[in-house]
Short mmCIF file of C-alpha atoms and ligand atoms in Angstrom, two decimals:
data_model
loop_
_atom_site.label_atom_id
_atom_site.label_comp_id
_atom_site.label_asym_id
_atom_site.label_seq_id
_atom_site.Cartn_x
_atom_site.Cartn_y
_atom_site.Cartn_z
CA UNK A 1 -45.01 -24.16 48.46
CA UNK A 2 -43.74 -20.31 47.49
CA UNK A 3 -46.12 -18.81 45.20
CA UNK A 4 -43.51 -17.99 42.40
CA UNK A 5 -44.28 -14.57 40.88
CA UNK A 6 -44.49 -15.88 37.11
CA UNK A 7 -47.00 -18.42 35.40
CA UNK A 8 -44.70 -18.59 32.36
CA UNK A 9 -41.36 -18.93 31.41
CA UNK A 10 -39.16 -17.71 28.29
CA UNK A 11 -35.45 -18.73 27.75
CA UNK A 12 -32.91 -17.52 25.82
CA UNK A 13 -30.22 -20.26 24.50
CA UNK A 14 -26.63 -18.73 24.12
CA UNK A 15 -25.00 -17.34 27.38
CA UNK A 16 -28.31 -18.67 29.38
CA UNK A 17 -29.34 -22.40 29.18
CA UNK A 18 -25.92 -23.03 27.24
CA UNK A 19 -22.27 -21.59 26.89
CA UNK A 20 -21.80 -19.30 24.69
CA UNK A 21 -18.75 -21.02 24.08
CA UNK A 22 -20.77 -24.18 22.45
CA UNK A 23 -21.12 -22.93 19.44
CA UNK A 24 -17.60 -21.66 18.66
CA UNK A 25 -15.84 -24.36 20.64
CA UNK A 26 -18.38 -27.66 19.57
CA UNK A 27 -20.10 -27.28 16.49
CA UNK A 28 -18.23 -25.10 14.67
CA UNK A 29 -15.21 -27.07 14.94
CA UNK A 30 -17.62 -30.65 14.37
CA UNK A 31 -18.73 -29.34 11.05
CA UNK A 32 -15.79 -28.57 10.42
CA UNK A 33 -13.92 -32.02 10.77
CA UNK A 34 -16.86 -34.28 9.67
CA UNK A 35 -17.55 -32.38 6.33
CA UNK A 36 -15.55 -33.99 4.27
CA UNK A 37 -16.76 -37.45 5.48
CA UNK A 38 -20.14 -36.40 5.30
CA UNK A 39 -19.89 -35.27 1.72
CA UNK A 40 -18.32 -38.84 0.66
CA UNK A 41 -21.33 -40.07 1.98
CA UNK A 42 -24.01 -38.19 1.22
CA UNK A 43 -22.98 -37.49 -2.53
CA UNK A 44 -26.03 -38.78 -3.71
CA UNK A 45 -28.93 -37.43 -1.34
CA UNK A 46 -30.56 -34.76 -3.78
CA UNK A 47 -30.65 -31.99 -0.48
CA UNK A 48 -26.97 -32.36 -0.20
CA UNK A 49 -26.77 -32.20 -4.17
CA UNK A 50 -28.46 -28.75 -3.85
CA UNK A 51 -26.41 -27.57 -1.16
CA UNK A 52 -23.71 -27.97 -3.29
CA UNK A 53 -25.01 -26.33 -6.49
CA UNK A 54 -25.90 -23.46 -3.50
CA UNK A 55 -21.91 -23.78 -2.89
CA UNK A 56 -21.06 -23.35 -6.13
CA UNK A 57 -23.14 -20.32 -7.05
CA UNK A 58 -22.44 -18.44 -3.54
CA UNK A 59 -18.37 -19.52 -4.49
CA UNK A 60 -19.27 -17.53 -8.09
CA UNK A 61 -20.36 -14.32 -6.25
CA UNK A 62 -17.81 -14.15 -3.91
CA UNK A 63 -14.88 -14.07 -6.76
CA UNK A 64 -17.49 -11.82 -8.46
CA UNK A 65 -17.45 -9.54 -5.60
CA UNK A 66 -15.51 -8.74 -2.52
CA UNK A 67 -13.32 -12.15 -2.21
CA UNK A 68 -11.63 -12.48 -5.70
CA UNK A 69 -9.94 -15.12 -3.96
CA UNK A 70 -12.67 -17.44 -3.34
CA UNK A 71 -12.06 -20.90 -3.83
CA UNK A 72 -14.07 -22.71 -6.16
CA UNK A 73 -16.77 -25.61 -6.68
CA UNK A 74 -15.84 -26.08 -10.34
CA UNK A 75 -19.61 -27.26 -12.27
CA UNK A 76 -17.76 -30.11 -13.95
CA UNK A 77 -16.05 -31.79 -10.66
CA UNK A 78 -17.57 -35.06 -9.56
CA UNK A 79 -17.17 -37.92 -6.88
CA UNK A 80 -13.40 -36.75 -4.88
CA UNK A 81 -12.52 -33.83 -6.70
CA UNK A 82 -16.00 -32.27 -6.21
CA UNK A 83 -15.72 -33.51 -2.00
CA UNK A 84 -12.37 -32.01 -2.04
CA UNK A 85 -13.65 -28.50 -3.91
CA UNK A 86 -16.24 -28.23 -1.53
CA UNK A 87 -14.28 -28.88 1.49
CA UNK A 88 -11.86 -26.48 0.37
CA UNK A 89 -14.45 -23.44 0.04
CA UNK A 90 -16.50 -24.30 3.23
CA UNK A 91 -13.08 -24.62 5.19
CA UNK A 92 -12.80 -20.54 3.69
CA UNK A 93 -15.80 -19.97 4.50
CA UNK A 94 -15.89 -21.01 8.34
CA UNK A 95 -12.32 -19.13 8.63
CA UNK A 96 -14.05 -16.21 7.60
CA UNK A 97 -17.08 -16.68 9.74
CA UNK A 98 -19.18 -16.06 7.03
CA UNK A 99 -23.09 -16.89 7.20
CA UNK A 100 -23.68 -18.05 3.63
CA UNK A 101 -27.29 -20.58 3.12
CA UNK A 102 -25.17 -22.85 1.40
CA UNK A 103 -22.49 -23.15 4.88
CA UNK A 104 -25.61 -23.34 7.07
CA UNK A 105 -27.36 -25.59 5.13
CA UNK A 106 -24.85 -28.32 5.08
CA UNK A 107 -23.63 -27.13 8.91
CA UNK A 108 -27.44 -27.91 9.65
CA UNK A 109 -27.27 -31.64 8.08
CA UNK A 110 -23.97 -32.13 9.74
CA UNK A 111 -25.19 -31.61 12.97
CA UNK A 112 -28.18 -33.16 12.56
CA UNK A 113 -26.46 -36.36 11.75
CA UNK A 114 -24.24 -36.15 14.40
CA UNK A 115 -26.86 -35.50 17.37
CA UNK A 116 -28.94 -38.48 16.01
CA UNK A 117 -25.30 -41.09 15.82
CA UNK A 118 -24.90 -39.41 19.79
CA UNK A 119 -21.08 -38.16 18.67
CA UNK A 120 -22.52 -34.41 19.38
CA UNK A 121 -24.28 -33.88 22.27
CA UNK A 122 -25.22 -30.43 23.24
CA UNK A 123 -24.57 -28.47 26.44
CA UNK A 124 -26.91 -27.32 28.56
CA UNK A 125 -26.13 -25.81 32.23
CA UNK A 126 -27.06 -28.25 35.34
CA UNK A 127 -29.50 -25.68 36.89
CA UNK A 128 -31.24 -25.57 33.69
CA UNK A 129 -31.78 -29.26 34.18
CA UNK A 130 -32.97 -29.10 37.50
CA UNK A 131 -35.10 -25.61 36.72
CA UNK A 132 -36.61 -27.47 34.34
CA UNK A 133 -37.35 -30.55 36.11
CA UNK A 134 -39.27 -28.22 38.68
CA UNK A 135 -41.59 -25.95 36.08
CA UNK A 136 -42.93 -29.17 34.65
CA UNK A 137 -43.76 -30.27 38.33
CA UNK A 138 -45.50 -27.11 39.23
CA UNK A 139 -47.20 -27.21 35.33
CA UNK A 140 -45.33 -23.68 34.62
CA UNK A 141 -44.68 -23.66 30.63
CA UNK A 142 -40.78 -22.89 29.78
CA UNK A 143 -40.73 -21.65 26.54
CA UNK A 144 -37.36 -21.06 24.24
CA UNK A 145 -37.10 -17.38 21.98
CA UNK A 146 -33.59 -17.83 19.92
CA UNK A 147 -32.27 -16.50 17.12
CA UNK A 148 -31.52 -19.80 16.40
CA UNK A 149 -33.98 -21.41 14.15
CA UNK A 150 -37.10 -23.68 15.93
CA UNK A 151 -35.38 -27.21 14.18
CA UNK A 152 -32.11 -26.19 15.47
CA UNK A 153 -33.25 -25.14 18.81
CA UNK A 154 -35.42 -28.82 18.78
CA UNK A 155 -32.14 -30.66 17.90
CA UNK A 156 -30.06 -29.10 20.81
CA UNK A 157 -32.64 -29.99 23.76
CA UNK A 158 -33.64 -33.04 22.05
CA UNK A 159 -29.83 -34.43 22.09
CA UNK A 160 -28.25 -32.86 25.66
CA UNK A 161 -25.87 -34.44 28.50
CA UNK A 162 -29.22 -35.75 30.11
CA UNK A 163 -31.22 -36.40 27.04
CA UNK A 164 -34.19 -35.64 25.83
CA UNK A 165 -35.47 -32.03 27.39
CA UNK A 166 -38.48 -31.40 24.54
CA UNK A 167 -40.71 -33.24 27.19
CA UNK A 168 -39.76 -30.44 29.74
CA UNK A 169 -40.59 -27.50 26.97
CA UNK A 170 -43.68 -26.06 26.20
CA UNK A 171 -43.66 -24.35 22.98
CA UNK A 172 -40.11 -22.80 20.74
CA UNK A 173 -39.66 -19.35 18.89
CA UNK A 174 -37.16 -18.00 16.71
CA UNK A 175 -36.93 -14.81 14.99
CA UNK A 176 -39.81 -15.73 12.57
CA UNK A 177 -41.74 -14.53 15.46
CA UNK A 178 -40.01 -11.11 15.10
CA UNK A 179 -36.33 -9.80 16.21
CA UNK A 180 -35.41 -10.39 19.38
CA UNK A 181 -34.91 -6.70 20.52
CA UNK A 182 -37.91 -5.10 19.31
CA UNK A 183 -40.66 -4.77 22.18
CA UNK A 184 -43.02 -6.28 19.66
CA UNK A 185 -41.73 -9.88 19.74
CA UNK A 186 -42.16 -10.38 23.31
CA UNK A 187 -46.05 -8.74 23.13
CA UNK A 188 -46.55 -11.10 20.40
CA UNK A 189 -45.02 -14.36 22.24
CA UNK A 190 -47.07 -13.13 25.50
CA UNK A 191 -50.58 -13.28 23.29
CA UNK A 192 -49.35 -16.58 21.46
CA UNK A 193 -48.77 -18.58 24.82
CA UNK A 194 -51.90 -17.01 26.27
CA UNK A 195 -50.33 -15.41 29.28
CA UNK A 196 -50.48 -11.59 30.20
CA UNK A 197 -46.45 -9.97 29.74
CA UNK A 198 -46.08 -9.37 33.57
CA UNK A 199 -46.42 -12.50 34.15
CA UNK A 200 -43.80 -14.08 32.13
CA UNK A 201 -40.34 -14.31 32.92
CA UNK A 202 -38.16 -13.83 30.01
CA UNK A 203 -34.45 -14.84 31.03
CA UNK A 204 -31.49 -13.55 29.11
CA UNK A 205 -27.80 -12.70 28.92
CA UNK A 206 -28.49 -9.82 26.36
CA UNK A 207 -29.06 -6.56 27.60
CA UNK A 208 -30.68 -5.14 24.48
CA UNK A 209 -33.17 -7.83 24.60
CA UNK A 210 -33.76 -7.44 28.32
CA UNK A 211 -34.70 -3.91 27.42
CA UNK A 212 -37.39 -5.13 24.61
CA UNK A 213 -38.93 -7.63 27.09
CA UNK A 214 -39.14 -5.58 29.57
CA UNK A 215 -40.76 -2.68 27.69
CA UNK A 216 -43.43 -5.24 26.73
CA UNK A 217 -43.93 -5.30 29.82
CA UNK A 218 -42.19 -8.80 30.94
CA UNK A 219 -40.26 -9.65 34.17
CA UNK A 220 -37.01 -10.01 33.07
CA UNK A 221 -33.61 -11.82 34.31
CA UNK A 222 -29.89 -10.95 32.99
CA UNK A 223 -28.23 -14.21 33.14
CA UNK A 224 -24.56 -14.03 34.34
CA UNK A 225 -22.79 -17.50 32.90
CA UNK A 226 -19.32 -17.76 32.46
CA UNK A 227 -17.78 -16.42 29.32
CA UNK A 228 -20.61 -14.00 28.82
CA UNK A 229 -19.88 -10.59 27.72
CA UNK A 230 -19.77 -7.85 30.46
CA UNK A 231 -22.85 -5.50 30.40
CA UNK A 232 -23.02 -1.51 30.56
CA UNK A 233 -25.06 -0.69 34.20
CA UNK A 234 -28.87 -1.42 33.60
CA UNK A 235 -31.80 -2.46 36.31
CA UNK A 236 -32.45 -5.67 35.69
CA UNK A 237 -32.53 -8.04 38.15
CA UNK A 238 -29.71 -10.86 37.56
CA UNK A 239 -29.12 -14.64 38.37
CA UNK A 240 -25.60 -16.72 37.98
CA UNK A 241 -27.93 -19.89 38.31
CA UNK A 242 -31.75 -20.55 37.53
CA UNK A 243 -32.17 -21.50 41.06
CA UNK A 244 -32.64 -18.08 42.11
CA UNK A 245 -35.98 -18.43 39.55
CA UNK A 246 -37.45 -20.56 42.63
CA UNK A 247 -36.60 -18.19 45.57
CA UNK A 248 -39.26 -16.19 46.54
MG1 LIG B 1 -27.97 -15.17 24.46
#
């Protein structure tokens, strides 16, 4: 068997195990649609409840400030009327591709339902599967550094076209481990998985964060999916599929 020149693995999500296009084109627009439903039913769970009041006082700030015409979560709406209010300012909110705690909050719940009832599943590339598949056979960790958040990134290989990766995955990070184009983050993900930086292979389709992995001293891979942004010149090597990861 080829000796591969890594002992370690780190993947980036968006634009390298999955389409960047997920997001905007799947969840997004399944929030979106369900909310409404999934307020009606979840009136009464005290998270949602606080979500709202979140809602409410973010919908306050935002008339207060630069979007006078926020719409609002009146305090004394109940049962439809306070569904309908809600659904109303998160609708806004999603048009105007805001990031709000409140939106993410009850995007978060949405999607967490929806993974565990199977009516979201997420997308993940075939020659991720199969990459994978192959790492846990040779006992190479694959790690995942996102900017997504560890419980999100959990829910997304936990629910994908071929099930349950987590198995497959050795160990998450998100930016609580540091931003993920400062050199620091990847010396600090190197010591935490126990592996010198030249021998991990961080695998990205962001050229900034290419640059931070690599001055850490990481092997690094520009991922070239479709839909991925074109990149300025650089040196990295790139791959269109993780099967080049296996060629010598
Ligand atoms: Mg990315």
């Amino acid at each position: 068997m080829t000796q591969l020149p890594y002992r370690a693995v780190v993947l980036d999500i968006e634009g390298t195990t999955t389409p960047i296009t997920f997001v905007y084109d799947v969840l997004f627009p399944y929030a979106r649609e369900r909310v409404a439903e999934f307020l009606s039913n979840n009136l009464d769970n005290p998270e949602v409840q606080r979500d709202l009041e979140l809602l409410r006082e973010q919908a306050q700030e935002d008339a207060a400030g630069d979007f006078p015409n926020a719409p609002q979560v009146p305090a004394d709406a109940a049962g439809n009327a306070l569904v309908e209010a809600a659904v109303t300012n998160i609708h806004w909110q999603m048009d105007a591709d805001r990031k709000t705690t409140a939106l993410k909050s009850l995007q978060g719940k949405i999607w967490k339902d929806g993974y565990a009832a199977g009516t979201l599943v997420a997308s993940v590339y075939p020659d991720v599967f199969d990459a994978l598949e192959h790492w846990q056979s040779l006992e190479l960790p694959a790690y995942i550094y996102s900017s997504g958040s560890i419980a999100a990134q959990k829910l997304l290989f936990g629910h994908t076209e071929k099930g349950d990766l987590r198995p497959q995955l050795a160990g998450y990070f998100d930016t609580t481990t540091g931003p993920k184009k400062n050199a620091q983050s990847y010396l600090d993900i190197a010591h935490l998985i126990h592996q010198a930086p030249e021998d991990v292979v961080f695998v990205t389709d962001n050229l900034d964060e290419a640059n931070a992995a690599a001055d850490a001293g990481m092997q690094t891979r520009i991922a070239l999916r479709p839909g991925n942004a074109p990149l300025p010149e650089h040196d990295h090597p790139t791959l269109t599929s993780f099967d080049a990861l296996f060629e010598a």
